[in-house]
Amino acid sequence: MAAAPIAAAPTIAATTTVPLEQRVLEKNDRLAARNREWLANRNIFAVNLMSSPGSGKTTLLERTVREVARSTPVSVIEGDQETALDSWRLRAAGCRTLQVNTGTGCHLDAAMMARALRELDPPEGSVLFVENVGNLVCPALFDLGESARAVVVSVTEGADKPLKYPHMFRGADLLLLNKVDLLPYLEVDLAAFERAVAAVRPGLAPMPVSATRGDGLADWYAWLRDRQAQNRQDPQSREDPQHRQDTQRRRDPQRLAR
């Protein structure tokens, strides 16, 4: 007896979901613009640090806070679904922190950022790090009003991440390749990773670092100093052409599949 055909799973056409996504993102971007203005008026340099879980961004922040705090006040907005574990670690490193727990949410958004800014009230002329929820998908789509975006990827995650999660890499101002101290013990195709990055974000060169051993962190600190100086001259400089192009791609129903 022939097996009965398997019925296709019900689907929802993309055209029914795109308008809702557009409205959500447009509202978020309006709030993000207000956050960006708030930060600019106070000369605060804000870095949105994004990655998948376990990439080492909290360890990176611990070392970074100790370095940056030598010359500039530092604050951190810490995003996680639950617990304040990372906030405690960063507070012990010597900075003011504010924990934002998203519950079932997979990212921070501009409204959360606005509330956090009001409560944390970082001092004028300071550096603010936002450690986003560990996720390579949703955080890429939600502008917080930050001055710059830094994406952290560890060498253990594979060379295909830029191709699988292109929005995250297209919107990055800096790409940190972490855990390079593990390279002697892994089979990692760095050339394939660099090709994947170039395919989705031409001109974005990975910066190799080891947050545990300290390799490459001098370059990371130099980048922060340079971008902070640039931010003082042009606080709205985050709206670069690549960011605008990616924003348009996510909103245009005809381009969502490209």
Short mmCIF file of C-alpha atoms in Angstrom, two decimals:
data_model
loop_
_atom_site.label_atom_id
_atom_site.label_comp_id
_atom_site.label_asym_id
_atom_site.label_seq_id
_atom_site.Cartn_x
_atom_site.Cartn_y
_atom_site.Cartn_z
CA MET A 1 0.00 0.00 0.00
CA ALA A 2 1.43 3.32 -1.04
CA ALA A 3 2.17 5.78 1.71
CA ALA A 4 -0.09 8.78 1.91
CA PRO A 5 1.52 11.99 0.68
CA ILE A 6 2.83 14.28 3.38
CA ALA A 7 0.87 17.51 3.47
CA ALA A 8 2.88 20.67 3.10
CA ALA A 9 3.22 22.74 6.23
CA PRO A 10 1.12 25.91 6.18
CA THR A 11 3.06 29.00 5.27
CA ILE A 12 2.51 32.74 5.59
CA ALA A 13 3.42 34.82 2.59
CA ALA A 14 6.27 37.25 3.15
CA THR A 15 4.09 40.14 2.01
CA THR A 16 1.86 39.72 5.09
CA THR A 17 4.76 39.92 7.54
CA VAL A 18 6.85 42.65 5.94
CA PRO A 19 4.50 45.58 6.78
CA LEU A 20 4.57 44.62 10.48
CA GLU A 21 8.36 44.35 10.42
CA GLN A 22 8.57 47.72 8.70
CA ARG A 23 6.41 49.40 11.34
CA VAL A 24 8.38 47.88 14.22
CA LEU A 25 11.74 48.85 12.74
CA GLU A 26 10.62 52.34 11.74
CA LYS A 27 9.43 53.04 15.29
CA ASN A 28 12.67 51.66 16.66
CA ASP A 29 14.75 53.82 14.31
CA ARG A 30 12.92 56.97 15.40
CA LEU A 31 13.75 56.17 19.02
CA ALA A 32 17.33 55.31 18.04
CA ALA A 33 17.73 58.73 16.42
CA ARG A 34 16.68 60.33 19.71
CA ASN A 35 19.20 58.20 21.60
CA ARG A 36 21.93 59.18 19.15
CA GLU A 37 21.10 62.85 19.67
CA TRP A 38 21.06 62.39 23.46
CA LEU A 39 24.53 60.78 23.34
CA ALA A 40 25.87 63.41 20.93
CA ASN A 41 24.71 66.27 23.15
CA ARG A 42 26.71 64.74 25.99
CA ASN A 43 29.73 63.77 23.88
CA ILE A 44 29.35 60.11 24.87
CA PHE A 45 30.95 57.48 22.63
CA ALA A 46 28.71 54.37 22.63
CA VAL A 47 29.80 51.00 21.22
CA ASN A 48 27.23 48.27 20.56
CA LEU A 49 29.12 44.99 21.09
CA MET A 50 27.41 42.02 19.42
CA SER A 51 28.17 38.34 18.98
CA SER A 52 26.81 34.84 19.41
CA PRO A 53 26.80 33.39 22.96
CA GLY A 54 30.22 32.28 24.16
CA SER A 55 32.33 34.32 21.75
CA GLY A 56 34.18 35.96 24.65
CA LYS A 57 32.78 39.48 24.53
CA THR A 58 32.37 39.75 28.32
CA THR A 59 35.99 38.69 28.86
CA LEU A 60 37.00 41.20 26.20
CA LEU A 61 35.01 43.90 27.98
CA GLU A 62 36.62 43.09 31.34
CA ARG A 63 40.07 43.81 29.95
CA THR A 64 38.84 46.76 27.91
CA VAL A 65 37.17 48.44 30.87
CA ARG A 66 40.38 48.24 32.89
CA GLU A 67 42.34 49.81 30.02
CA VAL A 68 39.92 52.55 28.98
CA ALA A 69 39.05 53.54 32.56
CA ARG A 70 42.64 54.71 33.06
CA SER A 71 41.88 57.82 31.03
CA THR A 72 38.10 58.00 30.48
CA PRO A 73 35.01 57.22 32.58
CA VAL A 74 33.42 53.96 31.39
CA SER A 75 29.90 52.58 31.79
CA VAL A 76 28.28 49.37 30.50
CA ILE A 77 24.70 48.50 29.64
CA GLU A 78 24.56 44.72 29.92
CA GLY A 79 21.91 42.79 27.97
CA ASP A 80 20.93 39.19 28.72
CA GLN A 81 17.71 37.25 28.88
CA GLU A 82 18.23 36.44 32.56
CA THR A 83 20.68 36.97 35.48
CA ALA A 84 23.13 39.77 36.24
CA LEU A 85 26.21 37.53 36.14
CA ASP A 86 28.04 39.53 33.48
CA SER A 87 27.16 42.83 35.13
CA TRP A 88 28.80 41.64 38.34
CA ARG A 89 31.94 40.67 36.44
CA LEU A 90 32.18 44.07 34.76
CA ARG A 91 31.43 45.94 37.97
CA ALA A 92 34.34 44.09 39.56
CA ALA A 93 36.49 45.25 36.64
CA GLY A 94 35.87 48.84 37.72
CA CYS A 95 32.91 50.38 35.88
CA ARG A 96 29.31 51.35 36.46
CA THR A 97 26.87 48.86 34.93
CA LEU A 98 23.15 48.57 34.33
CA GLN A 99 21.59 45.17 33.72
CA VAL A 100 18.78 44.85 31.16
CA ASN A 101 17.05 41.46 31.20
CA THR A 102 14.96 40.83 28.10
CA GLY A 103 13.15 37.70 29.33
CA THR A 104 12.13 35.84 26.18
CA GLY A 105 13.46 38.65 23.97
CA CYS A 106 16.54 37.96 21.87
CA HIS A 107 17.93 41.50 21.54
CA LEU A 108 18.03 44.99 22.97
CA ASP A 109 16.05 47.71 21.21
CA ALA A 110 16.08 51.50 21.16
CA ALA A 111 13.32 51.80 23.78
CA MET A 112 15.30 49.64 26.22
CA MET A 113 18.38 51.70 25.42
CA ALA A 114 16.54 54.95 26.15
CA ARG A 115 15.36 53.72 29.55
CA ALA A 116 18.83 52.42 30.37
CA LEU A 117 20.45 55.73 29.43
CA ARG A 118 18.11 57.64 31.71
CA GLU A 119 18.75 55.30 34.63
CA LEU A 120 22.50 54.84 34.17
CA ASP A 121 23.08 58.49 33.22
CA PRO A 122 26.66 58.07 31.92
CA PRO A 123 28.82 61.18 32.45
CA GLU A 124 29.58 63.61 29.66
CA GLY A 125 32.64 62.79 27.57
CA SER A 126 32.61 59.15 28.66
CA VAL A 127 32.70 55.79 26.86
CA LEU A 128 29.62 53.56 26.99
CA PHE A 129 29.69 49.90 26.00
CA VAL A 130 26.45 48.07 25.27
CA GLU A 131 26.87 44.31 25.50
CA ASN A 132 23.93 43.07 23.46
CA VAL A 133 22.19 39.74 23.96
CA GLY A 134 24.22 36.88 22.50
CA ASN A 135 22.62 36.37 19.08
CA LEU A 136 23.79 36.86 15.49
CA VAL A 137 20.30 37.55 14.11
CA CYS A 138 17.96 40.03 15.82
CA PRO A 139 20.49 42.50 17.33
CA ALA A 140 21.74 43.28 13.82
CA LEU A 141 18.36 44.71 12.79
CA PHE A 142 17.76 47.00 15.76
CA ASP A 143 19.61 50.30 15.84
CA LEU A 144 20.12 51.46 19.43
CA GLY A 145 21.48 54.90 18.59
CA GLU A 146 25.06 53.75 19.15
CA SER A 147 28.14 55.52 17.82
CA ALA A 148 29.72 52.32 16.47
CA ARG A 149 29.07 48.60 16.13
CA ALA A 150 31.71 45.99 16.93
CA VAL A 151 31.04 42.32 16.16
CA VAL A 152 32.95 39.56 17.97
CA VAL A 153 33.37 36.12 16.38
CA SER A 154 35.49 33.37 17.91
CA VAL A 155 37.67 31.02 15.85
CA THR A 156 35.62 28.08 17.16
CA GLU A 157 32.45 29.20 15.35
CA GLY A 158 33.42 28.20 11.81
CA ALA A 159 34.18 30.07 8.60
CA ASP A 160 30.59 30.25 7.34
CA LYS A 161 29.06 32.61 9.89
CA PRO A 162 29.25 35.75 7.68
CA LEU A 163 27.38 33.92 4.90
CA LYS A 164 24.71 32.53 7.23
CA TYR A 165 24.16 35.77 9.17
CA PRO A 166 25.03 38.53 6.66
CA HIS A 167 23.05 41.35 8.29
CA MET A 168 25.24 41.23 11.38
CA PHE A 169 28.42 41.58 9.35
CA ARG A 170 27.07 44.15 6.88
CA GLY A 171 26.32 46.57 9.71
CA ALA A 172 29.64 46.14 11.53
CA ASP A 173 32.15 48.96 11.90
CA LEU A 174 34.70 46.52 13.32
CA LEU A 175 35.04 42.73 13.31
CA LEU A 176 37.03 41.17 16.15
CA LEU A 177 38.20 37.59 15.59
CA ASN A 178 38.60 36.32 19.14
CA LYS A 179 40.28 33.28 20.75
CA VAL A 180 43.17 33.23 18.27
CA ASP A 181 45.25 31.62 21.03
CA LEU A 182 43.32 28.41 20.25
CA LEU A 183 44.35 28.29 16.59
CA PRO A 184 47.23 25.82 17.12
CA TYR A 185 44.70 23.31 18.48
CA LEU A 186 41.96 23.72 15.87
CA GLU A 187 41.39 23.11 12.19
CA VAL A 188 40.22 26.56 11.14
CA ASP A 189 40.21 27.86 7.56
CA LEU A 190 40.96 31.53 8.18
CA ALA A 191 41.22 32.24 4.45
CA ALA A 192 37.68 30.90 3.95
CA PHE A 193 36.45 33.09 6.81
CA GLU A 194 38.06 36.18 5.28
CA ARG A 195 36.50 35.37 1.89
CA ALA A 196 33.09 35.02 3.52
CA VAL A 197 33.47 38.38 5.26
CA ALA A 198 34.56 40.04 2.01
CA ALA A 199 31.55 38.58 0.19
CA VAL A 200 29.04 40.28 2.49
CA ARG A 201 31.01 43.32 3.70
CA PRO A 202 33.86 44.33 1.36
CA GLY A 203 36.60 46.23 3.15
CA LEU A 204 35.86 44.81 6.61
CA ALA A 205 39.11 43.19 7.75
CA PRO A 206 38.95 40.88 10.79
CA MET A 207 41.07 42.06 13.73
CA PRO A 208 42.62 38.99 15.42
CA VAL A 209 42.59 39.14 19.23
CA SER A 210 42.76 36.94 22.29
CA ALA A 211 40.72 38.36 25.15
CA THR A 212 42.28 35.90 27.61
CA ARG A 213 45.93 36.24 26.59
CA GLY A 214 45.86 39.84 25.37
CA ASP A 215 46.99 39.28 21.77
CA GLY A 216 45.93 42.10 19.45
CA LEU A 217 44.19 44.14 22.13
CA ALA A 218 46.48 47.13 21.54
CA ASP A 219 44.91 47.40 18.07
CA TRP A 220 41.43 47.24 19.59
CA TYR A 221 42.25 49.97 22.09
CA ALA A 222 43.74 52.13 19.32
CA TRP A 223 40.57 51.69 17.26
CA LEU A 224 38.46 52.80 20.23
CA ARG A 225 40.59 55.91 20.73
CA ASP A 226 40.44 56.81 17.04
CA ARG A 227 36.69 56.31 16.81
CA GLN A 228 36.08 58.26 20.00
CA ALA A 229 38.08 61.17 18.56
CA GLN A 230 36.09 60.93 15.33
CA ASN A 231 32.86 60.83 17.31
CA ARG A 232 33.77 64.08 19.06
CA GLN A 233 34.08 65.76 15.66
CA ASP A 234 31.00 64.15 14.09
CA PRO A 235 28.64 62.52 16.61
CA GLN A 236 26.23 61.43 13.85
CA SER A 237 28.89 59.56 11.84
CA ARG A 238 27.33 56.13 12.60
CA GLU A 239 24.97 56.63 9.65
CA ASP A 240 27.46 55.41 7.08
CA PRO A 241 26.49 54.29 3.54
CA GLN A 242 26.76 50.58 4.36
CA HIS A 243 24.41 50.95 7.34
CA ARG A 244 21.85 52.82 5.23
CA GLN A 245 22.09 50.20 2.47
CA ASP A 246 21.46 47.37 4.93
CA THR A 247 18.57 49.28 6.52
CA GLN A 248 16.96 49.68 3.10
CA ARG A 249 17.45 45.99 2.34
CA ARG A 250 15.58 44.88 5.44
CA ARG A 251 12.62 47.16 4.66
CA ASP A 252 12.19 46.60 0.93
CA PRO A 253 9.93 43.54 0.38
CA GLN A 254 11.40 43.03 -3.10
CA ARG A 255 14.93 42.75 -1.70
CA LEU A 256 14.41 40.65 1.41
CA ALA A 257 15.43 37.45 -0.33
CA ARG A 258 18.57 38.89 -1.93
#
